Coordinates of C-alpha atoms and ligand atoms in Angstrom, one line a residue:
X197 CA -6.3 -15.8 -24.0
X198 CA -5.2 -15.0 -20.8
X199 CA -4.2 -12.0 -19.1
X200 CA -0.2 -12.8 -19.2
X201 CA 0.1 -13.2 -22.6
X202 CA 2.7 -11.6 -24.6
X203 CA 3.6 -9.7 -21.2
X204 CA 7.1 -9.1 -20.6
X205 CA 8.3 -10.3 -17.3
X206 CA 11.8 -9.8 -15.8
X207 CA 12.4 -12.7 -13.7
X208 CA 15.4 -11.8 -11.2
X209 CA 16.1 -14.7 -9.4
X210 CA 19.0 -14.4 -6.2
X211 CA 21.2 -17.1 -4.1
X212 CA 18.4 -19.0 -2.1
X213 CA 17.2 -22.8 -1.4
X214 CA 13.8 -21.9 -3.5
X215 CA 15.5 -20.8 -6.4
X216 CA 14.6 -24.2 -7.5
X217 CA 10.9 -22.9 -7.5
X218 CA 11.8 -20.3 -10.1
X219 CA 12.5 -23.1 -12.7
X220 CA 8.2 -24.0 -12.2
X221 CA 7.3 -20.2 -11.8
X222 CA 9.7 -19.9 -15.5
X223 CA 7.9 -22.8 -16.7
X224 CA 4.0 -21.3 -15.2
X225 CA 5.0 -17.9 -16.7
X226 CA 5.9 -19.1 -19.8
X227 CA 2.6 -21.6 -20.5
X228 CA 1.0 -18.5 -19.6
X229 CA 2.2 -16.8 -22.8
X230 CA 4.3 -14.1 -21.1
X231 CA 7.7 -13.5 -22.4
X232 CA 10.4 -14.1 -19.6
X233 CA 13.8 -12.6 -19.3
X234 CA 16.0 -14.4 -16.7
X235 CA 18.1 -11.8 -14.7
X236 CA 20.4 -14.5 -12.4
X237 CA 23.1 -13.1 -9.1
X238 CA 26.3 -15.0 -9.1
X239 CA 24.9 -16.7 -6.1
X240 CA 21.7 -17.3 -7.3
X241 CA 23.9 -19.9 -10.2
X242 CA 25.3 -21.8 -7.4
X243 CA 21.7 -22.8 -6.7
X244 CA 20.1 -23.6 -10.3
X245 CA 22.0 -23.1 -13.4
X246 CA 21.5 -21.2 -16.1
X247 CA 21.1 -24.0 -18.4
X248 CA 18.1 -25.3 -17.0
X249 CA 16.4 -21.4 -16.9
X250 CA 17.2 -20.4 -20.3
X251 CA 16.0 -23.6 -22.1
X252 CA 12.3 -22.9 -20.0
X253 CA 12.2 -19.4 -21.1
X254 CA 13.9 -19.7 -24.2
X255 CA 16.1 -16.8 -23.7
X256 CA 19.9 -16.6 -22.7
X257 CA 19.5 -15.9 -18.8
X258 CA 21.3 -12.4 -18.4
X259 CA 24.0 -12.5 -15.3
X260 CA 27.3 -10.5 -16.1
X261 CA 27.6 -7.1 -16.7
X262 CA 29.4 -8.0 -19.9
X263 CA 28.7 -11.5 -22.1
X264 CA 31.7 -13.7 -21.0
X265 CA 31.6 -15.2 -24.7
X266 CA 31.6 -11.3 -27.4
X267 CA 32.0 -8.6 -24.8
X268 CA 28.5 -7.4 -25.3
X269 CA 27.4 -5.4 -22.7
X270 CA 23.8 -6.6 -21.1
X271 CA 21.8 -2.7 -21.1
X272 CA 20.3 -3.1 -17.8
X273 CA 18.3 0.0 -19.3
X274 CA 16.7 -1.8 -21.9
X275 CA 15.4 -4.6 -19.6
X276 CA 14.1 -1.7 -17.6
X277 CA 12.2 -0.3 -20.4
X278 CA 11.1 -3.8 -22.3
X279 CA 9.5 -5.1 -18.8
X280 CA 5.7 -5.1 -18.1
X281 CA 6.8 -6.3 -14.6
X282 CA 9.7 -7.5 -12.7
X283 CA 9.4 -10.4 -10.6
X284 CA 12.1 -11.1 -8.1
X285 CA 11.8 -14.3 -7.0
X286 CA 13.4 -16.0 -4.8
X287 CA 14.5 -12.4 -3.0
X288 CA 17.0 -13.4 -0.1
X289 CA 18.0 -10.5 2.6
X290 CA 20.9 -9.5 0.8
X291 CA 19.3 -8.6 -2.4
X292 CA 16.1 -7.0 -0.2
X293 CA 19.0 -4.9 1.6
X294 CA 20.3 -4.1 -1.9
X295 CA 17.6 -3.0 -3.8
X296 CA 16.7 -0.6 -0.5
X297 CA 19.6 0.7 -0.4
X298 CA 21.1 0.9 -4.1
X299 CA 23.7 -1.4 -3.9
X300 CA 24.3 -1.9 -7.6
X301 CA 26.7 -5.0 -7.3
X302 CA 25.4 -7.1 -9.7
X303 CA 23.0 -7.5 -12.8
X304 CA 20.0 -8.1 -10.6
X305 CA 19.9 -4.8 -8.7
X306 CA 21.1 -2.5 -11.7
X307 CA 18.3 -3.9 -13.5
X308 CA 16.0 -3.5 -10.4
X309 CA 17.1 0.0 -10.3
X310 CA 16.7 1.1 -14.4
X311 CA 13.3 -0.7 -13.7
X312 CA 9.6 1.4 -15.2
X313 CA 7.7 -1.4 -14.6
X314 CA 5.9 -2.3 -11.3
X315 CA 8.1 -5.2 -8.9
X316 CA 7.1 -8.0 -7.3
X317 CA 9.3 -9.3 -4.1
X318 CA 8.8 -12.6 -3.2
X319 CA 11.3 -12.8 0.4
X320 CA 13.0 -16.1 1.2
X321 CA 14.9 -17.0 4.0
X322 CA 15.4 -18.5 7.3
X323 CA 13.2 -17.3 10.1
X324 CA 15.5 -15.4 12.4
X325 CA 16.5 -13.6 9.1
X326 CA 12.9 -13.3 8.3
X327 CA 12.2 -11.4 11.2
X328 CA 15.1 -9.2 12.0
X329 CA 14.2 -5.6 12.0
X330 CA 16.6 -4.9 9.4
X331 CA 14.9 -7.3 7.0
X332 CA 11.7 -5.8 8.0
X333 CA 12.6 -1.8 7.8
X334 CA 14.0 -2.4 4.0
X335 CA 10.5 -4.5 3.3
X336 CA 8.8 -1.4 4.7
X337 CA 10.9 0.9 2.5
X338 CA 10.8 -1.0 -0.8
X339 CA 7.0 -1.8 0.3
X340 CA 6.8 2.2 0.3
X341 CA 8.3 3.0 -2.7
X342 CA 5.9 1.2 -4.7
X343 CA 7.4 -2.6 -5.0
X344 CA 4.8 -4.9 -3.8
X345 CA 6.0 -7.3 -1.3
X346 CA 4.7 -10.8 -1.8
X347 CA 4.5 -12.2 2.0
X348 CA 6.5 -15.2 2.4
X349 CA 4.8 -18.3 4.3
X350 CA 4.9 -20.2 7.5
X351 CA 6.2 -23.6 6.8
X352 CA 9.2 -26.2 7.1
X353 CA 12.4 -23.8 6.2
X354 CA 15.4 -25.4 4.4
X355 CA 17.1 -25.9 7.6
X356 CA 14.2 -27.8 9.0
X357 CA 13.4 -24.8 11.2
X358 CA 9.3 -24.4 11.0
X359 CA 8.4 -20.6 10.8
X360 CA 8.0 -17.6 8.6
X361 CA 10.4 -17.2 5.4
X362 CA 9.2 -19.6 3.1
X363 CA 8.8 -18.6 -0.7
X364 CA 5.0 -18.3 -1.7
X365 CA 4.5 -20.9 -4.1
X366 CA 4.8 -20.3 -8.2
X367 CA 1.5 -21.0 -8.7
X368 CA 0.3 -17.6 -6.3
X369 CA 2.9 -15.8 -7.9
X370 CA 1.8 -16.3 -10.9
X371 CA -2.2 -15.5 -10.1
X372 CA -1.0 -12.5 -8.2
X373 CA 0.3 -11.4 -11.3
X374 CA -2.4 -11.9 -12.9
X375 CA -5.0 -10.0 -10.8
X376 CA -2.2 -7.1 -11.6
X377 CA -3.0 -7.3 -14.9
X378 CA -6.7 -7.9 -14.9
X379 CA -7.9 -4.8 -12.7
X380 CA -4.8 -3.0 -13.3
X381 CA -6.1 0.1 -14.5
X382 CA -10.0 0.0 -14.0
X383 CA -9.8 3.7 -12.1
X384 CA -7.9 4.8 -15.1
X385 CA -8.8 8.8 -16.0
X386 CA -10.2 8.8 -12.1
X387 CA -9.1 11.9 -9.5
X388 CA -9.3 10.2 -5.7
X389 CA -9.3 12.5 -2.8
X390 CA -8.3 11.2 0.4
X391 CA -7.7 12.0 4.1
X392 CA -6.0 9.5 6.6
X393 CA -3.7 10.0 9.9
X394 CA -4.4 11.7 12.9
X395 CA -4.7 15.4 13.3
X396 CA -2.2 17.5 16.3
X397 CA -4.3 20.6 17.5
X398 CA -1.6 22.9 19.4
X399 CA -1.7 23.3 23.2
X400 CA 1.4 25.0 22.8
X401 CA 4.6 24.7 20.9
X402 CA 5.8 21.0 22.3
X403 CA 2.1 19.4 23.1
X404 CA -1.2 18.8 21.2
X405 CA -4.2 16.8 21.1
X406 CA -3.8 14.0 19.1
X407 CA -5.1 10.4 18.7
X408 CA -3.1 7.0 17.4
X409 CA -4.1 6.8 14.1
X410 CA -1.2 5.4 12.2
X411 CA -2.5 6.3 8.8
X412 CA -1.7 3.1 7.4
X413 CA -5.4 2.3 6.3
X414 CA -5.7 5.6 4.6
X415 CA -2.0 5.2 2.6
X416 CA -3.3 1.7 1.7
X417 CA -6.3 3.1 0.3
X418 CA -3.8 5.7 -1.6
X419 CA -1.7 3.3 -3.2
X420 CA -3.9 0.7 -4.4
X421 CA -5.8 3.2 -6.0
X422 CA -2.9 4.7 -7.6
X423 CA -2.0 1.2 -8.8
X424 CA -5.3 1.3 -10.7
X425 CA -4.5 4.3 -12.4
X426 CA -6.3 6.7 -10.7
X427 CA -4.5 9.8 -10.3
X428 CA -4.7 9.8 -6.2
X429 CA -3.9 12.9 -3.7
X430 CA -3.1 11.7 -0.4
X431 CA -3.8 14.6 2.7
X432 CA -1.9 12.8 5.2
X433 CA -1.9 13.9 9.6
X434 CA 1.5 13.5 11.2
X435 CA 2.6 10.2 10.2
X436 CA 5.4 8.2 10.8
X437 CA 4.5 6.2 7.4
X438 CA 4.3 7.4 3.6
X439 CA 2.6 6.5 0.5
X440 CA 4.5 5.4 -3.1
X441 CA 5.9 7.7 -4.7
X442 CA 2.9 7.5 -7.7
X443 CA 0.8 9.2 -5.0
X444 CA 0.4 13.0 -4.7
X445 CA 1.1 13.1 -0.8
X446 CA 0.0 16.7 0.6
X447 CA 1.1 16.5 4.5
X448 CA -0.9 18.7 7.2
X449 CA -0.9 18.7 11.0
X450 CA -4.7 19.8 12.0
X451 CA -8.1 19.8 11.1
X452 CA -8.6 23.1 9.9
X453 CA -5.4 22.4 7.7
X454 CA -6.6 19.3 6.4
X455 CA -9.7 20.8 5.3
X456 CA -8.5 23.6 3.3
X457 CA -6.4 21.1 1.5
X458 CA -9.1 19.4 1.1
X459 CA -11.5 22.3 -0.3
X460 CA -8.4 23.0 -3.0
X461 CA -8.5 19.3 -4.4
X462 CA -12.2 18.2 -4.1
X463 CA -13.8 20.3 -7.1
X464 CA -12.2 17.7 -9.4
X465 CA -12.7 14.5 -7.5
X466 CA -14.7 11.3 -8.8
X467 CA -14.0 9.6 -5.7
X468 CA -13.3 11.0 -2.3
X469 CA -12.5 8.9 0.6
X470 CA -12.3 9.8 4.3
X471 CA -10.0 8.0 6.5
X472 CA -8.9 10.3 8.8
X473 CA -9.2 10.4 12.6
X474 CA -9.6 14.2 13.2
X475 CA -9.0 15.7 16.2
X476 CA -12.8 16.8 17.1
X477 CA -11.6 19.5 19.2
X478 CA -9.0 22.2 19.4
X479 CA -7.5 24.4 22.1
X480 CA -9.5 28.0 21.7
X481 CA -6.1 29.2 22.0
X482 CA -3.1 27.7 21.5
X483 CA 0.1 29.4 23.5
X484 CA 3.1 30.8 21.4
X485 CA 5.9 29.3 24.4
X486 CA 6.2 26.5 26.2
X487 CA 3.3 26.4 29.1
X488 CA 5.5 26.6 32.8
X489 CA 4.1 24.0 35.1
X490 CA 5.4 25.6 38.5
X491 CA 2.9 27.1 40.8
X492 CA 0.1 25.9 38.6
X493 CA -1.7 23.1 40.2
X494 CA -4.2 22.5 37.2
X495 CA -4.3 23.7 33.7
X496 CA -7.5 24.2 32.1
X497 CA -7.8 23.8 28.5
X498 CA -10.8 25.5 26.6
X499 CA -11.6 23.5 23.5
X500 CA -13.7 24.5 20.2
X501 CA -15.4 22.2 17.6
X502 CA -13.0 21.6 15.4
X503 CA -14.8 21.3 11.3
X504 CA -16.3 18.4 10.0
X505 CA -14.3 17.8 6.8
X506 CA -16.3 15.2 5.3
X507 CA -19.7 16.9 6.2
X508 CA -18.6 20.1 5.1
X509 CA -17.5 18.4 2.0
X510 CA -20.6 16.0 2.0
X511 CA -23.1 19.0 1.8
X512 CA -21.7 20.5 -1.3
X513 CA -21.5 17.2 -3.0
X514 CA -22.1 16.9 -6.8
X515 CA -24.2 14.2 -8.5
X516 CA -21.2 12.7 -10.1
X517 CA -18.9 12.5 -7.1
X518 CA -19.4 9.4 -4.6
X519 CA -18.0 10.2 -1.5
X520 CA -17.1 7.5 1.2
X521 CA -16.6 7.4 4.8
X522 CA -15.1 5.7 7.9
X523 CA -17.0 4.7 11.2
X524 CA -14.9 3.8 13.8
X525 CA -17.9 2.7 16.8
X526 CA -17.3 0.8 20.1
X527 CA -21.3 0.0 20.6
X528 CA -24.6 0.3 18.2
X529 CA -22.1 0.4 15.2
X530 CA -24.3 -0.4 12.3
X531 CA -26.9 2.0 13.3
X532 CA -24.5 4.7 14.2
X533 CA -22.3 3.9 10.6
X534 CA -25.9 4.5 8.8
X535 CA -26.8 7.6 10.6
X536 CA -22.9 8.9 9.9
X537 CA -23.6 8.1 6.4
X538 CA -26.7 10.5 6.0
X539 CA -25.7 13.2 8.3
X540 CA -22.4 13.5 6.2
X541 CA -23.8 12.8 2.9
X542 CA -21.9 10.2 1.9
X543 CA -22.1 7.7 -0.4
X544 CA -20.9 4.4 1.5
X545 CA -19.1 3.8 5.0
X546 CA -16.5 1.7 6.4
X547 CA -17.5 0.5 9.6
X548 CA -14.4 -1.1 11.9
X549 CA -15.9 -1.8 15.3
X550 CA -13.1 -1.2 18.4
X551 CA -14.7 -4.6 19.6
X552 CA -13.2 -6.5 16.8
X553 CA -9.4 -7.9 18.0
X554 CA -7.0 -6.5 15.8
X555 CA -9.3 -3.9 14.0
X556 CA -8.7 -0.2 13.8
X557 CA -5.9 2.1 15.3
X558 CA -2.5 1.1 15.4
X559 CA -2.9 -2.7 14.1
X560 CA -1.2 -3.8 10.7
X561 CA -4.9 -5.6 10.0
X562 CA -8.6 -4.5 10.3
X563 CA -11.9 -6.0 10.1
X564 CA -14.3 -3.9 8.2
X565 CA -17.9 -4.1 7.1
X566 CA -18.9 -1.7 3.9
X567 CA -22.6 0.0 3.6
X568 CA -24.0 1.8 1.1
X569 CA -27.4 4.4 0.7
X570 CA -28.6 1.3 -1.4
X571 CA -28.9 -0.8 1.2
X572 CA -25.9 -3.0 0.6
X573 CA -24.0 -4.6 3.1
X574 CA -20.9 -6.5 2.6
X575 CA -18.7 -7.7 5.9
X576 CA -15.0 -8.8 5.3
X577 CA -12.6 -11.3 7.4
X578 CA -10.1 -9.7 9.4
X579 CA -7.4 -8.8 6.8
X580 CA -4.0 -6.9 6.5
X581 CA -4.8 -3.2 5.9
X582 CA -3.5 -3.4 2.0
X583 CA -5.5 -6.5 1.6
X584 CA -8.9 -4.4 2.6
X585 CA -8.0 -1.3 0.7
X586 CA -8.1 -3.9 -2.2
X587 CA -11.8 -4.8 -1.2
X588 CA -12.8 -1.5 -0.9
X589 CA -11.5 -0.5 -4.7
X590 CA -13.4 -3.3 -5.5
X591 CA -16.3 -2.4 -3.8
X592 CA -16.2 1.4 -4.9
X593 CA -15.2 0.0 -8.6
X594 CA -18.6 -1.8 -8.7
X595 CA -20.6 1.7 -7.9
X596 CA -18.5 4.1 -10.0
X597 CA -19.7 2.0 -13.3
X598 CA -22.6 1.7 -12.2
Ligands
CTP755 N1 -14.5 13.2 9.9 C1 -14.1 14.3 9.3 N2 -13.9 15.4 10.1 C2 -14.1 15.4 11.4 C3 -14.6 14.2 12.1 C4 -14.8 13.1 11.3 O1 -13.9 14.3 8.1 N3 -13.9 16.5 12.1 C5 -14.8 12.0 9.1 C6 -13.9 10.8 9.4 O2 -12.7 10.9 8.5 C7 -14.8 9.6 9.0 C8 -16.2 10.1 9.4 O3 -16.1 11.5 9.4 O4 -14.8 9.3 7.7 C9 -16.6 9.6 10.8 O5 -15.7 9.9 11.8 P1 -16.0 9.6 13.3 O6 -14.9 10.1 14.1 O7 -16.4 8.2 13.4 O8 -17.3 10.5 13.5 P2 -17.7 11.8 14.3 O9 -18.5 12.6 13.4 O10 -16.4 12.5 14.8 O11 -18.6 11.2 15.4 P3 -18.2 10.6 16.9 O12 -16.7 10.9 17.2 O13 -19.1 11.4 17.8 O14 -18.5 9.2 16.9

C-alpha cells in the first residue's frame, strides 16, 4: 500500500493552459488511493469543466461560495481541517499574487487561507510572467511562509514561446508528494540547533565588519528539518531572508551574541548544525558616534578573536548529541574540512569549496561534499540550496538511528 493512500488532498486548480494536466494528476492521485477534493476558480472552469474533475475524483468539485443548486454554503474551514495536503496545481500569477497577499476572491484562496495542512504550488505561466519580479517576490514570500514551491520547467509554453513557466508534470507532482509523506516526520521528537548568516561586529554605530553570507543555506537547513518534525531553533546573522513560520527564529547581530544564544538552546539539542559565517574578528572597541573622517588620513582598527561557537560548543559535547559543521576552503579543502572536524569536535562537515562555480556565499545553489569521523564521504551535484539541505537531513537521518 502506498504512501498516498487514504490521504486527503485538496486539489485547487486555477485559469491556466495546464489545467488540462490536473485531470491526469486527479486521475494519478486518485489510483494512488488518496482522497481528492476539487477546489476549481471561475477561471480555472473556462479551461476544464467540472464535469470531467468530479467524475475522476468522485467528488462534486467545490467552486462557489454557496451551491448554485440548495444554497449550501461550501465551509472553506472544513476543507482546511479535512486536508493532509493542498495541492495547487496549475497555480497562474494571479492566484500566486493572491494567496501572498490574501486576496480572498474566490473559493480557491479562502480555502488556501483556512488551510492546516502543508501546500504545494505548482506555477504556470508564460515566461515574461514567469520571471517578473513580482511573480518572483510573492514565490519568495509564500516559499517563506512554509508553502513549498514546485519549480515550474523549461519547455515549449502555450504560446509557442520556449522558456521557463511550464507546469511540472503530474507524474513529479505526485512523487513529490509522496517523498512528503514517506520521510515526513523521521526527526519527529528531535530538538535541532542551528546557526546560519553573517555576523556585524560594530566599528561604530553605522559600519561593521561583516561578510556576504546570505543565510539561505542555513534557513534551508531550518525548514526542512522542521518539515520533518523536528522542533528546530534557527539563530540567524543579519539577514535579508527568513525561515517558515514552524521554525523558532532567534535573530542576533554578532558572534558573541550568537553564542550565548547558542549556550541557552544547546543543553537540549539532538542535533546541532553550524552554518554560520562568523565574523572571526571584532573591533577591541567599538565607538558609541559616528567616526569623523576629516583630518584623519588613516584609521586604524584594533581587532580581537572573536569565540569559536562551534568549538566552544564542540568541547562540551555530550555522547548523545551529533554535532555538524561547515567548511568553506579555497585550497587543500578535504584535508582542512577533516582537521576542522576534530579541532571542533564535530560529528560530520560540509565542505563547499569557493572553487566550485555557483557554490557558497551569495548563490541560490551550492555544491557540497559531506564527511564524517567514520570515514564516510559522500559528494553531491551542484544543487539548489533546499535541494542540499534535503541531502544533508538525509545524511544526518542515517547517523542519528544509527
Ligand atoms: N564557526 C563558528 N564560530 C566561529 C568561526 C567558525 O561557529 N567564530 C563555525 C562555522 O559555522 C563552521 C565552522 O566553524 O561550521 C568552520 O568555519 P570556518 O570559517 O570555515 O572555519 P574557521 O575556524 O574560522 O577557520 P578559517 O577561517 O581559518 O578557515
Amino acid at each position: 500500500m502506498g504512501v498516498l493512500q487514504g490521504k486527503h488532498i485538496v486539489l485547487g486548480i486555477s485559469g491556466s493552459i495546464a489545467a488540462y494536466k490536473a485531470a491526469s494528476l486527479t486521475r494519478l492521485l486518485v489510483k494512488a488511493g488518496a482522497e481528492v477534493q476539487i477546489v476549481i476558480t471561475p477561471a480555472g472552469k473556462e479551461f476544464i469543466t467540472p464535469i470531467t474533475l468530479s467524475a475522476l475524483s468522485s467528488r462534486p468539485v467545490i467552486s462557489e461560495f454557496f451551491s448554485g443548486r440548495d444554497g449550501t454554503w461550501n465551509s472553506h474551514v472544513d476543507i482546511g481541517l479535512w486536508a493532509d495536503a493542498m495541492v495547487i496545481a496549475p497555480a497562474t500569477a494571479a492566484t500566486i499574487g493572491k494567496m501572498a497577499h490574501g486576496v480572498a476572491d474566490n473559493m480557491l484562496i479562502t480555502t488556501y487561507l483556512s488551510m492546516k495542512a502543508p501546500v504545494f504550488v505548482a506555477p504556470a505561466m508564460d515566461l515574461d510572467m514567469a520571471a517578473h519580479p513580482s511573480t518572483l517576490d510573492n514565490l519568495e514570500l509564500l516559499a517563506q511562509r512554509g508553502n513549498y514551491i514546485i519549480e515550474s520547467q523549461s519547455g515549449e509554453l502555450a504560446s509557442h514561446l520556449v522558456g521557463k513557466g511550464r507546469m511540472e508534470e503530474p507524474e513529479v507532482i505526485v512523487s513529490i508528494l509522496e517523498d512528503y509523506f514517506t520521510e515526513s516526520l523521521d526527526f519527529e521528537g528531535r530538538r535541532v540547533l542551528i546557526t546560519a548568516g553573517p555576523t556585524h561586529e560594530a566599528i561604530d554605530p553605522v559600519r561593521f565588519i561583516g561578510n556576504h553570507s546570505s543565510g539561505r543555506m542555513g534557513i534551508a537547513l531550518a525548514d526542512e528539518f522542521a518539515r520533518r518534525g523536528a522542533e528546530v531553533s534557527l539563530v540567524l546573522g543579519p539577514s535579508s531572508l527568513k525561515p517558515s513560520e514552524r521554525v523558532e527564529l532567534i535573530s542576533v547581530t554578532t558572534a558573541e551574541e550568537m553564542l550565548a544564544a547558542c549556550q541557552e538552546r544547546i543543553g537540549t539539542a539532538h542535533l546541532a548544525i553550524f552554518a554560520a559565517a562568523v565574523a572571526d574578528y571584532r573591533p577591541r572597541y567599538s565607538s558609541a558616534t559616528k567616526i569623523k573622517r576629516e583630518g584623519e588620513d588613516c584609521l586604524e582598527l584594533e581587532l580581537v578573536q572573536n569565540p569559536d561557537i562551534a568549538a566552544t560548543l564542540g568541547a562540551a559535547k555530550e555522547p548523545w548529541q551529533y554535532f555538524m559543521g561547515f567548511a568553506l576552503e579555497s585550497d587543500a579543502g578535504v584535508e582542512e574540512a577533516k582537521r576542522k572536524m576534530q579541532r571542533k569536535h564535530l560529528d560530520a562537515i560540509v565542505l563547499n569549496s569557493l572553487q566550485d562555480a555557483g557554490a557558497g556565499f551569495a548563490h541560490p545553489t551550492n555544491k557540497v561534499t559531506l564527511f564524517d569521523r567514520e570515514g564516510a564521504i559522500e559528494a553531491y551535484e551542484l544543487k539548489t540550496k533546499e535541494a542540499v539541505a534535503h541531502d544533508i537531513a538525509d545524511f544526518v537521518a542515517k547517523r542519528l538511528d544509527a
